[in-house]
XYZ file of N, CA and C in Angstrom:
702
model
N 79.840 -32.535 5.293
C 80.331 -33.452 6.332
C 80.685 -32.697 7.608
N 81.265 -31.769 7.407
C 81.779 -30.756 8.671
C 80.365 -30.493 9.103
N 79.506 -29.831 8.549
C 78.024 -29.704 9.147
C 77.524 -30.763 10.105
N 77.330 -32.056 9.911
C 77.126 -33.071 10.203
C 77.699 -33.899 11.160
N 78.971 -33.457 11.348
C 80.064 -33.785 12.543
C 79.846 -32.311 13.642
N 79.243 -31.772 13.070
C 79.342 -30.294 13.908
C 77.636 -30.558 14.899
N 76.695 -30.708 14.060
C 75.368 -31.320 14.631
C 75.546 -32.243 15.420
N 76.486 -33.673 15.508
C 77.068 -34.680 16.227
C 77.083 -34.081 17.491
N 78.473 -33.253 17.463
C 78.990 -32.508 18.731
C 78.048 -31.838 19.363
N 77.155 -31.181 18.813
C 76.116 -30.188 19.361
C 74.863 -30.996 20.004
N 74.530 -31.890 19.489
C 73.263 -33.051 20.206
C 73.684 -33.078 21.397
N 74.573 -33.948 21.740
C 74.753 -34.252 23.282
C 75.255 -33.125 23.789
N 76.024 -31.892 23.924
C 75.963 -30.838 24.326
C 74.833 -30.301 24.703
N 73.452 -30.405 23.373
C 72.062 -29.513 24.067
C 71.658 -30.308 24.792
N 71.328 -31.405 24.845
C 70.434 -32.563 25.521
C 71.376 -32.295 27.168
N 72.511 -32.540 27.264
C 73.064 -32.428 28.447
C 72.446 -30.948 29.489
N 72.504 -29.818 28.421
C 71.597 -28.363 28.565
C 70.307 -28.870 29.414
N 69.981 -29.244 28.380
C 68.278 -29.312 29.046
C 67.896 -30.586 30.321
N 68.960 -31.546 30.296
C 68.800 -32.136 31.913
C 69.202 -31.386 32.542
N 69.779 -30.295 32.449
C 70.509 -29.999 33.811
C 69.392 -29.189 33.864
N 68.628 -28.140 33.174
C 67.799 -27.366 33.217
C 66.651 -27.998 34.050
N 66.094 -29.305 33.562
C 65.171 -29.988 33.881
C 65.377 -30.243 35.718
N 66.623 -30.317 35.767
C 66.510 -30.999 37.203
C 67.090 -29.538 38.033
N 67.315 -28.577 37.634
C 67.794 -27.005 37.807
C 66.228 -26.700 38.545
N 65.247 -26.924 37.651
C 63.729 -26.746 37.460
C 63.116 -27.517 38.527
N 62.912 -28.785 38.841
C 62.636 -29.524 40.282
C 62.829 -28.850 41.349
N 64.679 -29.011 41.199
C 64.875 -28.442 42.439
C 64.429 -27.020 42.875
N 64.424 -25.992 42.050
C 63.865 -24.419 42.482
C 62.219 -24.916 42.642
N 60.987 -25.611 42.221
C 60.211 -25.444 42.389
C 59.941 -26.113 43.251
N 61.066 -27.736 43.776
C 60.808 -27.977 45.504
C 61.317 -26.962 46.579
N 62.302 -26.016 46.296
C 62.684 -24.960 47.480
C 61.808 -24.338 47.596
N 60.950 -23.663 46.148
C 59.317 -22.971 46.271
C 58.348 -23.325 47.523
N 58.180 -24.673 47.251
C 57.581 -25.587 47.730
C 57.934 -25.517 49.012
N 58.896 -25.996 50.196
C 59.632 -25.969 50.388
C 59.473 -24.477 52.004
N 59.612 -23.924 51.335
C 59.786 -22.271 51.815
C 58.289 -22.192 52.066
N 57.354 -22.096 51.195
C 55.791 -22.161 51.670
C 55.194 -22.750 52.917
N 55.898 -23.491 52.473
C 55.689 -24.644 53.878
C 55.830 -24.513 55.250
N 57.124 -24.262 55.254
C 57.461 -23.523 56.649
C 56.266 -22.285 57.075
N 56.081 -21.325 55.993
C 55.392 -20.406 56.594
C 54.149 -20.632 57.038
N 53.885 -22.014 56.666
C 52.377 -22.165 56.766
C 52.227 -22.787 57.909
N 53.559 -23.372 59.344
C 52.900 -23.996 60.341
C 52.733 -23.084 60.741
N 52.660 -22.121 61.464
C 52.006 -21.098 62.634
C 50.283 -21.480 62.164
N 50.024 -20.653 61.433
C 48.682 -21.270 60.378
C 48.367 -22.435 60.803
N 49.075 -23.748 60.705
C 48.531 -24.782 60.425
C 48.491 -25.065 62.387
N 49.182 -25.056 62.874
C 49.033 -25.231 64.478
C 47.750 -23.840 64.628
N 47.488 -23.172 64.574
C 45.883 -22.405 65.039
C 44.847 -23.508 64.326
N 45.184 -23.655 63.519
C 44.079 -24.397 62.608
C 43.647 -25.754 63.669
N 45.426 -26.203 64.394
C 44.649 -27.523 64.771
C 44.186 -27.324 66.430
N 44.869 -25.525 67.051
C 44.376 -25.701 68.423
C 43.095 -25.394 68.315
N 42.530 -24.512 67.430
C 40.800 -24.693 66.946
C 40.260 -26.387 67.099
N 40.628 -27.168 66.352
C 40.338 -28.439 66.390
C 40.168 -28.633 67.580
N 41.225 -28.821 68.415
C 41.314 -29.578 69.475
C 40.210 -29.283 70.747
N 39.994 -27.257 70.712
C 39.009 -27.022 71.220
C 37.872 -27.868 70.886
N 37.662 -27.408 69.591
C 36.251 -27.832 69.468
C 36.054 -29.774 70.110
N 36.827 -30.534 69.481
C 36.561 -31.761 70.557
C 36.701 -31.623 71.678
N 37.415 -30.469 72.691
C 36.907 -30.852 74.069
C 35.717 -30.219 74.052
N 34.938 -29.441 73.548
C 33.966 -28.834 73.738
C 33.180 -29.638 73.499
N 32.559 -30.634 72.270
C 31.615 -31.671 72.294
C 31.870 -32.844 73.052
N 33.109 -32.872 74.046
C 33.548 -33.696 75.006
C 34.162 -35.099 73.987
N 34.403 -35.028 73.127
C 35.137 -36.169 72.829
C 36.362 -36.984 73.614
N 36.459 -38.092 73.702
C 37.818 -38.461 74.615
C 39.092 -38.515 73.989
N 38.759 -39.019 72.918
C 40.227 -39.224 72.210
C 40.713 -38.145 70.877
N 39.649 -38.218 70.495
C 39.821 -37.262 69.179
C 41.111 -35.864 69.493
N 40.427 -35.155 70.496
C 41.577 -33.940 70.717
C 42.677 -34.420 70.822
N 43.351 -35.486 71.498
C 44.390 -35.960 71.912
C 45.128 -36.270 70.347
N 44.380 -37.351 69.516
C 44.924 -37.487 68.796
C 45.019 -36.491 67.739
N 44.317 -35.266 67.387
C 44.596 -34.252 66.762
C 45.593 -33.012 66.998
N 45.806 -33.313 68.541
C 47.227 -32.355 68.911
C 48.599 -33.176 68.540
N 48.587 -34.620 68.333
C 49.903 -35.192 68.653
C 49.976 -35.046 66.717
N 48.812 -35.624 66.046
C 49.152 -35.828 64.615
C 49.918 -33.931 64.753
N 48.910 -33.112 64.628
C 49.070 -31.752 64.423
C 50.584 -31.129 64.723
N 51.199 -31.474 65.654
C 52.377 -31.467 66.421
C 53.714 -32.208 65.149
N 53.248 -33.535 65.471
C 53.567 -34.383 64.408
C 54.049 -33.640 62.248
N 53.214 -33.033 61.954
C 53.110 -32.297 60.436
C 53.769 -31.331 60.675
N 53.671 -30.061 61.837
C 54.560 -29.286 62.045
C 55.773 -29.479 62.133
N 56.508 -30.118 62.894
C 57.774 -30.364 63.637
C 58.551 -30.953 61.704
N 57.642 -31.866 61.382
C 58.450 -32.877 60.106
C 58.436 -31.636 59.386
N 57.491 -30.631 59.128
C 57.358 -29.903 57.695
C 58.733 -29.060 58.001
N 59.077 -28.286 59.179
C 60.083 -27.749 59.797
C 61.578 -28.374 59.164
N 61.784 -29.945 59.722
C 62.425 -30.489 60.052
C 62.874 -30.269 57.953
N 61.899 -30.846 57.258
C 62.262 -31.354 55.638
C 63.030 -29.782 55.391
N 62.269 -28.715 55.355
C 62.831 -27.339 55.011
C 64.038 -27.141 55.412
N 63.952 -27.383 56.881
C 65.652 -27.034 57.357
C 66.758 -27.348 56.502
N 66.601 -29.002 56.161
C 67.341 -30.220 55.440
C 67.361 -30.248 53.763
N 66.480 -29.666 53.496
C 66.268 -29.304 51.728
C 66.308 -28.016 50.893
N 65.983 -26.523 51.895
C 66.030 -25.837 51.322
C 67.535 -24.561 51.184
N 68.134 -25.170 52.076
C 69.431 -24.420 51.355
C 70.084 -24.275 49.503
N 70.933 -23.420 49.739
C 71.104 -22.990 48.703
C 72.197 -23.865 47.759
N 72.743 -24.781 48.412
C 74.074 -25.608 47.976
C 72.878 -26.575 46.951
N 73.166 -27.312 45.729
C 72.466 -28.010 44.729
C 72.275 -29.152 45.862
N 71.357 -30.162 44.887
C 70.426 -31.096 45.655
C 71.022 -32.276 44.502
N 70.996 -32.980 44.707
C 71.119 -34.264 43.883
C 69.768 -35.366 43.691
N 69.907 -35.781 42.533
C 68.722 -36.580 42.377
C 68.085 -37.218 43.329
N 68.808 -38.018 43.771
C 68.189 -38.770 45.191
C 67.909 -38.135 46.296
N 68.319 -37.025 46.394
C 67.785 -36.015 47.501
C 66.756 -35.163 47.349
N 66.218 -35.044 45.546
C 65.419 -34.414 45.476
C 64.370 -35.518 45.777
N 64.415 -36.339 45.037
C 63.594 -37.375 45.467
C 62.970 -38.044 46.696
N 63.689 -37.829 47.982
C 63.754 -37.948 49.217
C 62.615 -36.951 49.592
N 63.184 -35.868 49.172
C 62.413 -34.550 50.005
C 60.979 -34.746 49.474
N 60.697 -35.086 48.302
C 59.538 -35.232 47.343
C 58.655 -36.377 48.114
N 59.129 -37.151 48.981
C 58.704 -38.386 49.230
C 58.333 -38.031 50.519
N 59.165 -37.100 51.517
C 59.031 -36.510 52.835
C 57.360 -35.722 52.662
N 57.679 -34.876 51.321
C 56.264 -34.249 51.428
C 55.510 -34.587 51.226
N 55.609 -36.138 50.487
C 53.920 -36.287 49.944
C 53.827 -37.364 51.437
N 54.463 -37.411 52.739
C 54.134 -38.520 53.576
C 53.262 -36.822 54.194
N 54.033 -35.983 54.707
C 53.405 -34.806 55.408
C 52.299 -34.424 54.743
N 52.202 -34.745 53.801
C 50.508 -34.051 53.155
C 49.843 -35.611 53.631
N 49.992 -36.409 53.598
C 49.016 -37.564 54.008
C 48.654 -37.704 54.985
N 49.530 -37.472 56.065
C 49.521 -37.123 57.866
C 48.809 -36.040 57.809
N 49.270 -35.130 57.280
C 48.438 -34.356 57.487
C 46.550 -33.994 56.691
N 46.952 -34.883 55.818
C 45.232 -35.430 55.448
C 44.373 -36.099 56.525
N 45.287 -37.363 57.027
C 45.094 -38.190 58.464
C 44.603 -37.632 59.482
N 45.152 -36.392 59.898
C 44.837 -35.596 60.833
C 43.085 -34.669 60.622
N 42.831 -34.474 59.358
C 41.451 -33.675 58.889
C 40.806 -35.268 58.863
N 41.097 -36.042 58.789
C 39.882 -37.626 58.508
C 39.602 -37.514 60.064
N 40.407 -37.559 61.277
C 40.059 -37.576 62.103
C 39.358 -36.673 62.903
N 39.548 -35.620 62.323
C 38.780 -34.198 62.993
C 37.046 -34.698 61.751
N 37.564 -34.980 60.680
C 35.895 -35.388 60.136
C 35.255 -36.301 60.825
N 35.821 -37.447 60.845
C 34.987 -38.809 61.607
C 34.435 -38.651 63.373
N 35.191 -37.895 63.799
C 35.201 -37.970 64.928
C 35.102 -36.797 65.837
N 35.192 -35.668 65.609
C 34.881 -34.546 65.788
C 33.645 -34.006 64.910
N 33.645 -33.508 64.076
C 32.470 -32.921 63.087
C 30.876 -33.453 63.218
N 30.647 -34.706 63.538
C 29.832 -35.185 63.688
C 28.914 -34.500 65.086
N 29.984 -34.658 65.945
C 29.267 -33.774 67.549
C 28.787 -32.452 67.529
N 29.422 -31.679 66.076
C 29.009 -30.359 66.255
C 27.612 -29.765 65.577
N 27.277 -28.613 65.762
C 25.924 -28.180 65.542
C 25.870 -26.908 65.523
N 25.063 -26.460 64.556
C 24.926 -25.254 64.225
C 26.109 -24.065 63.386
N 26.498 -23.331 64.248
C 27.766 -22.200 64.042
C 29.180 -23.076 64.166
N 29.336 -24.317 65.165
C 30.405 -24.854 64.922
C 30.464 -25.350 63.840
N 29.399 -26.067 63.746
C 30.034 -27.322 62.506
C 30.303 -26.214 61.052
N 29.598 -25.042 61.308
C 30.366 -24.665 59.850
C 31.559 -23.851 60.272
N 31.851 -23.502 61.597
C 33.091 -23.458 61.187
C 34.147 -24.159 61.273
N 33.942 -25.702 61.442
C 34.844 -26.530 61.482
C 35.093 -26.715 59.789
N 33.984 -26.474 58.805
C 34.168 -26.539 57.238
C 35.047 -25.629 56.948
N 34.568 -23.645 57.412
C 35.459 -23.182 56.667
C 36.544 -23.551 56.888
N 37.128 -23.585 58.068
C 38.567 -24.162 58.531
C 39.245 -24.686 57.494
N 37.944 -26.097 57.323
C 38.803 -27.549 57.067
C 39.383 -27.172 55.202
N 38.018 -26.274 54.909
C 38.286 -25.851 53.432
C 39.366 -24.791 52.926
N 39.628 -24.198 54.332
C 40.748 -22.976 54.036
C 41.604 -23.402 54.046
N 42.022 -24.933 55.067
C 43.660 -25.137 55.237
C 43.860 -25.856 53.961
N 42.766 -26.553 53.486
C 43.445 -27.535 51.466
C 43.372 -26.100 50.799
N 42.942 -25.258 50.491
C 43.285 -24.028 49.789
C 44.415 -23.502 50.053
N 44.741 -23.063 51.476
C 46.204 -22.423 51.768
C 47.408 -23.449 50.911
N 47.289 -24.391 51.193
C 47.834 -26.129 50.905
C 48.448 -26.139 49.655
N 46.956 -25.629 48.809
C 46.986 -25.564 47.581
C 48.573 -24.928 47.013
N 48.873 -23.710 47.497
C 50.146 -22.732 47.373
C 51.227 -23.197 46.907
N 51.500 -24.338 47.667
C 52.489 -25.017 47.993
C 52.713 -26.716 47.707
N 51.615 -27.096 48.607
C 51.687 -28.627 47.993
C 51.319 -29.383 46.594
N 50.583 -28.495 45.902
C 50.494 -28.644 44.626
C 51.765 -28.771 43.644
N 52.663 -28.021 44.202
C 54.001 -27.825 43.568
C 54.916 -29.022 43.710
N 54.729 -29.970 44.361
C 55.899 -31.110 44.631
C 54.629 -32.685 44.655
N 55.060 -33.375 43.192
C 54.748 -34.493 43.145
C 53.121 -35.190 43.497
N 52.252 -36.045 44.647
C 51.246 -36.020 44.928
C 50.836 -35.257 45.811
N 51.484 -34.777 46.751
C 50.992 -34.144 47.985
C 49.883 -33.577 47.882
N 49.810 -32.566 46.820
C 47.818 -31.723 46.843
C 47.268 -32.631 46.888
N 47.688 -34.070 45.914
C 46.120 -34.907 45.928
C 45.876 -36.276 47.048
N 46.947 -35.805 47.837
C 46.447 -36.894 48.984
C 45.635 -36.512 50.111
N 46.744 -35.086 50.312
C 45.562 -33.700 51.201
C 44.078 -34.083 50.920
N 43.778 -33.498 49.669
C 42.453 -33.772 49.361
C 41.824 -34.778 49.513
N 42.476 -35.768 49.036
C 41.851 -37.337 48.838
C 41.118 -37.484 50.325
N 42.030 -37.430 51.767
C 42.068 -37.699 52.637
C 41.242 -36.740 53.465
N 41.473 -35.424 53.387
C 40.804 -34.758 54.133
C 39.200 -34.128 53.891
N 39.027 -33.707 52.272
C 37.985 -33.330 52.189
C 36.851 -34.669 51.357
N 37.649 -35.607 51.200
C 37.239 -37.307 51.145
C 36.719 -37.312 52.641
N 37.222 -37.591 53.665
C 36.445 -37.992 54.502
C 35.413 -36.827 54.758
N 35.748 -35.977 54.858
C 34.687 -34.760 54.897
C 33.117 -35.274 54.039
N 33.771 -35.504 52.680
C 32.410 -35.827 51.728
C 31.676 -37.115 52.372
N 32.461 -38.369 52.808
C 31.817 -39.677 53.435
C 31.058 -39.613 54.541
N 31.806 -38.465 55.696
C 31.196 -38.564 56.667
C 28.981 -37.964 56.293
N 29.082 -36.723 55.433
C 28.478 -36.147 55.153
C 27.489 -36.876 54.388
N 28.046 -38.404 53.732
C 27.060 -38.853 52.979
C 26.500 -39.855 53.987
N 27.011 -40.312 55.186
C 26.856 -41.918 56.206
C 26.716 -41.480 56.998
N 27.072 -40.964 57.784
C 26.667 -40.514 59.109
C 25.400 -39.512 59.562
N 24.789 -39.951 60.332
C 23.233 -39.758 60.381
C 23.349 -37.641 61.099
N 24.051 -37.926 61.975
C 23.782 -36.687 62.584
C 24.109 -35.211 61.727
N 24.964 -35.487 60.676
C 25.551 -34.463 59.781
C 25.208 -35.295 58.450
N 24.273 -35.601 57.950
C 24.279 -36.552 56.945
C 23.411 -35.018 56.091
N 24.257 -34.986 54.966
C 23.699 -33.767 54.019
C 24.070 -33.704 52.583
N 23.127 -34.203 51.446
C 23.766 -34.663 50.369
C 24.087 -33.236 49.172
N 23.529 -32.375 50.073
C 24.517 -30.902 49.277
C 25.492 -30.702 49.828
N 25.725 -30.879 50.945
C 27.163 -30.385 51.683
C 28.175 -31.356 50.467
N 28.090 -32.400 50.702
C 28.776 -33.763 50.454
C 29.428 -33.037 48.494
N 28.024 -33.105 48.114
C 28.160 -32.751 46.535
C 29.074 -31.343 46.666
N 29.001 -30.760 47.109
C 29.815 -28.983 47.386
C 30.933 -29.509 47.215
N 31.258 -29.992 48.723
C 32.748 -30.322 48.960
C 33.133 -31.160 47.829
N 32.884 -32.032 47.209
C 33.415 -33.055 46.571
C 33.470 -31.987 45.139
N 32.611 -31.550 44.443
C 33.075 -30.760 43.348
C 34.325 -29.662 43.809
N 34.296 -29.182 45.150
C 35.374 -28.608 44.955
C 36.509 -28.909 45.351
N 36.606 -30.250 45.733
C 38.117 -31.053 45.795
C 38.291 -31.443 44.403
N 37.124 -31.662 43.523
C 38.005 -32.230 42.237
C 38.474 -30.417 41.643
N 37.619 -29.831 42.059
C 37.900 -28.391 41.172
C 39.478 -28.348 41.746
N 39.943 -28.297 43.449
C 41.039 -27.937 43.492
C 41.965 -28.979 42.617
N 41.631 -29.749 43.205
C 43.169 -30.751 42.669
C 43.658 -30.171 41.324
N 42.315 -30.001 40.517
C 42.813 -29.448 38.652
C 43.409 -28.332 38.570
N 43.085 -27.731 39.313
C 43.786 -26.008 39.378
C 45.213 -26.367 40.261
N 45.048 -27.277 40.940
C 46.598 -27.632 41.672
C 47.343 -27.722 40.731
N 46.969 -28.876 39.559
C 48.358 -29.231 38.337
C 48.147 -28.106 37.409
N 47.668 -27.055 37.317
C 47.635 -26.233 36.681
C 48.722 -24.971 37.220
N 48.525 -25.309 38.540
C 49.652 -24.638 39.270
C 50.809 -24.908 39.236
N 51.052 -26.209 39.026
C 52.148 -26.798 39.160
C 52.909 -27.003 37.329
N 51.996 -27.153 37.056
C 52.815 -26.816 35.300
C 52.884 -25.696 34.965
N 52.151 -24.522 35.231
C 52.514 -22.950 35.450
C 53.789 -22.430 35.688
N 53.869 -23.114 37.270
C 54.991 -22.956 37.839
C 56.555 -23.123 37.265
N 55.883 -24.677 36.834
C 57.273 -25.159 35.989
C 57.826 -24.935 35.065
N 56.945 -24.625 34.121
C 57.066 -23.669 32.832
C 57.657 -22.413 32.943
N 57.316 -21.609 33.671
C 57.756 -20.079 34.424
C 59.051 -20.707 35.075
N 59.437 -21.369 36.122
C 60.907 -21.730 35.826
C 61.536 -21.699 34.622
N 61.203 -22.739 34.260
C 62.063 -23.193 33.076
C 62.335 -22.520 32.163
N 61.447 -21.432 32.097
C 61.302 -20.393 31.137
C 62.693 -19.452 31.344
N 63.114 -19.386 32.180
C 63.801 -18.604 32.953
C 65.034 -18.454 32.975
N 65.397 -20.070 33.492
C 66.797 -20.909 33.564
C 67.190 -20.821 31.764
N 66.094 -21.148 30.731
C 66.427 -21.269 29.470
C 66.883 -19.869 28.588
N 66.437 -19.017 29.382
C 66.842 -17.872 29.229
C 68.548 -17.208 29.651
N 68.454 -17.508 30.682
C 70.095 -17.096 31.386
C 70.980 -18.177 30.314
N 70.561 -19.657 30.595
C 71.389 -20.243 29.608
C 71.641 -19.666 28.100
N 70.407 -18.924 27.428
C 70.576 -18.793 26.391
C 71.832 -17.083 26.588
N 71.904 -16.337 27.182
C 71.863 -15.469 27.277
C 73.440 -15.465 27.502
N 73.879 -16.357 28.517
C 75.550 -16.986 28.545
C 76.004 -17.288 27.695
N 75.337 -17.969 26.808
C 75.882 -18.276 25.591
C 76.313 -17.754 24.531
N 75.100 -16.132 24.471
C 75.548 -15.348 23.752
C 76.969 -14.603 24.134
N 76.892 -14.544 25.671
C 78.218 -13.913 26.019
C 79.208 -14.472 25.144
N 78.974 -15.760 25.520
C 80.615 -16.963 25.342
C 80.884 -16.573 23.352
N 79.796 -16.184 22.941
C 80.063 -16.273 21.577
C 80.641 -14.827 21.046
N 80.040 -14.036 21.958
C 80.598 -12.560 21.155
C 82.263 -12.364 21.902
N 82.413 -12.930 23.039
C 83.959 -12.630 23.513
C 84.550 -14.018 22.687
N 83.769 -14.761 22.532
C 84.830 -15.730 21.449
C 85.077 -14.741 19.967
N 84.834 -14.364 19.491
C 84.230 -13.459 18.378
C 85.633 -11.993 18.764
N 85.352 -11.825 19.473
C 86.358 -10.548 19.922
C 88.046 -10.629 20.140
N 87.836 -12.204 20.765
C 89.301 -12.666 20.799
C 89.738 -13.089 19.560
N 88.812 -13.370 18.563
C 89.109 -14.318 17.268
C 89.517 -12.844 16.527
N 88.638 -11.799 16.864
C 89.330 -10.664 15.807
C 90.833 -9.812 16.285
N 90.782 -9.781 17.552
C 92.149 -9.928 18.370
C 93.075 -10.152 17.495
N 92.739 -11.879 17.314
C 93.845 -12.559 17.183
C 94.378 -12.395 15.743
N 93.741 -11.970 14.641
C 93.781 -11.458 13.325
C 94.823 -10.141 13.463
């Protein structure tokens, strides 16, 4: 019976363990997240004053315009979420949740922003540009990868959005219409996205791995100085 009242006490004790661990675990792999991010606007503003060249260069009217303000736009917010989320004081559920929701809007804007450099830019270019408007477009969802993979949908809206329109434009539109390009890109947006959650349960696991460790490791403390005082006290 003492066994059994002792297992009682100990259930909700571990279970309490492992939420806190669990949400211990979120939060370090959104600060991950988080911290990447920031480093990546300098990066991500070259990426889009490239853009913007290249539409004034095929003379587009609107496209540049609207690729400096979105571009402007992903920077300033990605800035803004880090400032506001990644300190060191704990996060609370609803705040993790917030920030989670901030990033997967900035990965969509910022998908928004590559649909429009596809539809509307990419099409005008030729030759040496247009591929390097690809590597670009393919380096910034890879860099992406680092980071946005780690918090909720964000990798897969990036993708959805940016190297999605990439694949459409490539399959409909006459002037860049190329059904290997199209097939390329599209196998390797599904390739990233899979290696994204592979990243991202990696990640989490390797947390968790971690936190379960120190916890276990306190515990041993608490038991051998309980243990020391108990022979003390003899």
């Amino acid at each position: 019976m003492d066994e059994e009242q002792q297992s009682a006490r100990y259930a909700p004790a571990q279970m309490s363990v492992h939420i806190n661990i669990d949400s211990a675990a979120r939060q370090e792999i959104l600060r991950l997240a988080l911290r990447n991010s920031a480093r990546s606007v300098p990066l991500q503003l070259l990426a889009v004053a490239i853009m913007v060249v290249l539409g004034i260069v095929v003379k587009s009217e609107v496209a540049p315009w609207a690729v400096a303000l979105l571009g402007l736009g992903v920077a300033i917010w990605r800035v803004s979420v880090t400032q506001r989320y990644s300190s060191d004081q704990p996060l609370s559920g609803p705040q993790i949740l917030r920030a989670t929701l901030e990033l997967e809007g900035n990965s969509a804007l910022a998908g928004l922003l590559w649909a429009v450099c596809a539809i509307w830019i990419y099409p005008l270019l030729e030759g040496t540009l247009a591929t390097i408007y690809i590597v670009i477009a393919i380096g910034s969802v890879a860099t992406a990868a680092f980071f946005m993979s780690l918090v909720g949908r964000s990798f897969l809206l990036l993708v959805v959005l940016s190297l999605g329109s990439l694949v459409g434009v490539s399959l409909f539109v006459d002037p860049v219409k190329s059904l290997p390009v199209a097939a390329l890109v599209g196998i390797l947006g599904v390739t990233m996205i899979r290696a994204g959650r592979e990243v991202h349960n990696t990640t989490m696991l390797a947390i968790r791995h971690s936190m379960e460790n120190e916890v276990a490791n306190a515990s041993l403390v608490k038991a051998k100085e309980a243990a020391e005082a108990a022979n003390l006290a003899k």
